[in-house]
Amino acid sequence: MAQRNPGDTGSAGEPPGLAALPGSWDELVARPLVQFESVSKRFGNFVAVERLSLDIREREFFALLGPSGCGKTTLLRMLAGFEQPSEGRILLDGVDISDVPPHRRPVNMMFQSYALFPHLTVEGNVAFGLRQDGMPKPEIAARVREMLALVKLDGFGARRPHQLSGGQRQRVALARALAKRPRVLLLDEPMSALDRKLREDTRFELMELQDKLGLTFVIVTHDQEEAMTVADRIGVMNAGRLAQVATPSDIYEHPNSRWVADFIGDVNLFEGRVVSSGLGHTVIESEAGGRLLVTHPTDASAGTAVTVAVRPEKVRIDTSASRVSDENCFAGRVVEVGYLGGVSIYKVALDNGLRMKATVANRTRPVERPAGAGDRVWLSFPPEAGVVLLR
Amino acid sequence: MRSRSGIGGMSRFNVTSVALGLAFLYLPIAILVIYSFNASRLVTVWGGWSTRWYVALLHDQAMLEAAWTSLRIAALSATAASVLGTLAAVALVRAGRFRGRTMFSGMVYAPLVMPEVITGLSLLLLFVALDAARGFWTVTIAHTTVTLSFVTVVVQSRLLSFDRSLEEAAMDLGCPPLKTFLTVTLPLIFPAVAAGWMLAFTLSFDDLVIATFSTGPGATTLPMRIYSEVRLGVKPEINAICTIMIAMVAVGVVAASLLAKRGELAKARAA
Ligand SMILES: Nc1ncnc2c1ncn2[C@@H]1O[C@H](COP(=O)(O)OP(=O)(O)OP(=O)(O)O)[C@@H](O)[C@H]1O
Ligand SMILES: [Mg+2]
C-alpha cells in the first residue's frame, strides 16, 4: 500500500486541529512532481478546464473524481501532451513541459480503450515503448518478461490482443504503460470495462504495483469507492475546476462545499441559519423547523445561511421518542426500506416535510429490522456527525 | 417445401430476371473465353477444343511487347497512385479543418466522375504544353493521376474508422509522429492500401482511352494493340489474350475485395 499522507491541508474550511499532524508527508517531499499552474483549456468557446492549479507529489497515488464531462480526461491529455493548455503552465520536476511533444515526455498513459496494437503480439505491445528508447534486445526481453509476470500474464506473450479476455487486455495495457517506468503513470478509467470482482482485485494489484515500483499514479475514475480505496489524495472536479483536493477521509468527512458533500456518497442536507457559534459548537436553526447542534466550528456569524451535511450511516433510528434529545432529532414515517446486502437504507419522510436517509448495518441473519415501511420513527444524530457548509 | 416456388426462397420471376441479367453481362465474355479455345482459324466457326492460339500468342512479338509495356505501366502507376492516394487520404482525414478542405476533397473525387475522354484530352494538352516527350512515362503519369482518386477513396474509408488512440498510444510510448505512421498506422491500414493498389493496377491495365491520348510512338499498351488489331478483323489470338486479361482483372478485383474484407475483419477484431 502506498503511504497515506495524513496531514493534508488542501481542503478549506476544515478544523485546524485535524490538518497539521507532526512529521507530515508534506515535509518529506519538498517539491511537487507535477504542477498545474492556473491551467485553462478551451475548445472553441467551450471552457473544459478553467484556471486550475494542482500539485501532485512524487510517489503519490492521485485520483481525479467528477461527473461526466467535467474535464478529467482533458486534464490527463494535457499532462500527456495530446492537448495544449490554452493558458497556464504545466511543470514536471519544476520544468515547464508545455512545448515538449508527447513522445518526449516521461509520462505514460493507460488508455480507457486500452489502445493495444492489434498487429503486434502481447510481447510486441509491451516492448513497443522500450524499443523506441533503443534499449538493447536482451534487456527488452527481460523487462517484458518482468512486466508480464507483474501483471500475471506469463505465458501470454505470443498472443495477439484479440485472443485475450477484456481483463487480460487491460493488464497488457497496464504492463505496456508501466514498462518504461514513467515518472508519472496516467490511468484514464482503467477499470471501467471490468466486472466488480475483477475491479476489486485489480485495484489492490494497482496499489501493490505502485508501492513496489515507487511511481506516481494519476487515476481518473467514476467510481467513488475505487477512488477512496486506491488514492492517497482525491481531487474532486466540477465543471473544469477543482472543487476540493484532500485525502479520501477528509473528502468524505469534511467536504468543503455542499456540492462536494452531495457528490461524494450519500448525504442528508439541511438548510438553515446560524443562531450562534462558539468554540466547538454551532447552533443552527433549520429552515424546515428544529434546531441543529454540531461540534464542527464555523466562521459564519449569526444569521448566515448554511447547510448542514450528515452522512446516513451516522444517523440513528429509533422507534420511540423517549431516548432522544431536542436537538438533531426528527420524527417521521418510514417510506421505504432498501436492502443493499451489507446495509439497509431507510428513507424517511419527516414531519417537517423533509426527507432523510439513514443506513443501518445488517448485523444479524436473518435481518432484523427496527422498523418497516409506514412505521413511525425518530431520527437523530450526534453533534460530531454534522458538517457546516457555507457554500 | 419452398423449391416449388423458386430457388432459395426467390420467386420464379426473380430467378428469371437474375438469370437474364447475368446472361446479358457474362454471355459475351463467356463466348469470348470459349472461342479462345477454338481450334478453327475462323472466329465464328467452332472447330473443337485447342490451346493453339495461346501458343501462337507466345510467338506474337508485338503483342508480347504491348503486354509487357502494359504490365510495367500498371505496376508503376498503381504504386505511385497508392503512395500519393494514401497521403491524400491521410491529409483529408487528419488535417482537420484546414482552409480549402472541401475544395481539396472535391478535387480528389472529380476524376472518378470525369469522362475519360476529357481527362485524356486535358492530359494530352498538358503534356504538349510542357513539351514532354510522349510515351511510356506520360502514360504512367496519366494513369497515376486517374487511379489516385480510387486509392484515396478506399484508404479514406478505412482511415475514418481508424482508432486514433492507437497513434496516441504509440507517441505516448516515445514514438515520433512519422515513425508512428510507418509502424502503427500503415500496417493497420495496409489491407486498404493494397486493395487500392489492386484496383489501380486493373484500371490502368485495361485502360484504352487515356492511354491513347497520352501515349506517343514506341509505347503501345495491350488494349491499344488489341484495338488496332481488331480493326483489321478479329483474330483468334485476340480472344486468347483477352481471356488472359479477363483472368488477371478478375484475380485483381477478387484480391482487392478480399484484402478490403480482411481489413474489415482485423478492424472488427481490434474493436
Ligand atoms: N476535442 C474536443 N473538442 C471540443 N470539446 C471537447 C473536446 N474534448 C473534450 N471536449 C469537451 O470538454 C469537456 C470535458 O471533456 P473530458 O473528456 O475531459 O470529460 P471527462 O471529465 O473526462 O468526462 P467523462 O467522465 O465522461 O470521461 C466535455 O464537455 C467535452 O465535451
Ligand atoms: Mg473521460
PDB file of C-alpha atoms and ligand atoms in Angstrom, chain A residues 43 46 48 68-74 189 222, ligand 1:
ATOM      1  CA  PHE A  43     -12.325  24.129 -27.172  1.00  0.00           C
ATOM      2  CA  PHE A  46     -16.303  25.976 -24.520  1.00  0.00           C
ATOM      3  CA  ALA A  48     -13.239  22.450 -20.494  1.00  0.00           C
ATOM      4  CA  SER A  68     -19.050  13.168 -16.751  1.00  0.00           C
ATOM      5  CA  GLY A  69     -17.728  15.973 -18.909  1.00  0.00           C
ATOM      6  CA  CYS A  70     -16.067  17.910 -16.080  1.00  0.00           C
ATOM      7  CA  GLY A  71     -12.658  17.836 -17.777  1.00  0.00           C
ATOM      8  CA  LYS A  72     -10.833  14.922 -16.188  1.00  0.00           C
ATOM      9  CA  THR A  73      -9.705  13.349 -19.435  1.00  0.00           C
ATOM     10  CA  THR A  74      -8.761  16.748 -20.801  1.00  0.00           C
ATOM     11  CA  GLU A 189     -10.806   4.950 -16.140  1.00  0.00           C
ATOM     12  CA  HIS A 222     -16.161   7.477 -11.965  1.00  0.00           C
TER      13      HIS A 222
HETATM   14  N1  LIG C   1     -11.686  17.910 -28.789  1.00  0.00           N
HETATM   15  C1  LIG C   1     -12.720  18.486 -28.167  1.00  0.00           C
HETATM   16  N2  LIG C   1     -13.438  19.438 -28.789  1.00  0.00           N
HETATM   17  C2  LIG C   1     -14.472  20.041 -28.162  1.00  0.00           C
HETATM   18  N3  LIG C   1     -14.871  19.783 -26.924  1.00  0.00           N
HETATM   19  C3  LIG C   1     -14.196  18.841 -26.246  1.00  0.00           C
HETATM   20  C4  LIG C   1     -13.099  18.142 -26.830  1.00  0.00           C
HETATM   21  N4  LIG C   1     -12.621  17.272 -25.925  1.00  0.00           N
HETATM   22  C5  LIG C   1     -13.397  17.407 -24.842  1.00  0.00           C
HETATM   23  N5  LIG C   1     -14.341  18.357 -25.021  1.00  0.00           N
HETATM   24  C6  LIG C   1     -15.336  18.793 -24.037  1.00  0.00           C
HETATM   25  O1  LIG C   1     -14.677  19.112 -22.849  1.00  0.00           O
HETATM   26  C7  LIG C   1     -15.427  18.670 -21.731  1.00  0.00           C
HETATM   27  C8  LIG C   1     -14.559  17.825 -20.846  1.00  0.00           C
HETATM   28  O2  LIG C   1     -14.250  16.627 -21.531  1.00  0.00           O
HETATM   29  P1  LIG C   1     -13.491  15.447 -20.842  1.00  0.00           P
HETATM   30  O3  LIG C   1     -13.335  14.381 -21.859  1.00  0.00           O
HETATM   31  O4  LIG C   1     -12.278  15.972 -20.206  1.00  0.00           O
HETATM   32  O5  LIG C   1     -14.546  14.996 -19.749  1.00  0.00           O
HETATM   33  P2  LIG C   1     -14.374  13.880 -18.639  1.00  0.00           P
HETATM   34  O6  LIG C   1     -14.355  14.576 -17.336  1.00  0.00           O
HETATM   35  O7  LIG C   1     -13.234  13.000 -18.962  1.00  0.00           O
HETATM   36  O8  LIG C   1     -15.753  13.118 -18.799  1.00  0.00           O
HETATM   37  P3  LIG C   1     -16.021  11.544 -18.723  1.00  0.00           P
HETATM   38  O9  LIG C   1     -16.068  11.221 -17.284  1.00  0.00           O
HETATM   39  O10 LIG C   1     -17.368  11.427 -19.358  1.00  0.00           O
HETATM   40  O11 LIG C   1     -14.953  10.848 -19.473  1.00  0.00           O
HETATM   41  C9  LIG C   1     -16.629  17.931 -22.278  1.00  0.00           C
HETATM   42  O12 LIG C   1     -17.755  18.759 -22.136  1.00  0.00           O
HETATM   43  C10 LIG C   1     -16.310  17.699 -23.713  1.00  0.00           C
HETATM   44  O13 LIG C   1     -17.470  17.804 -24.491  1.00  0.00           O
END
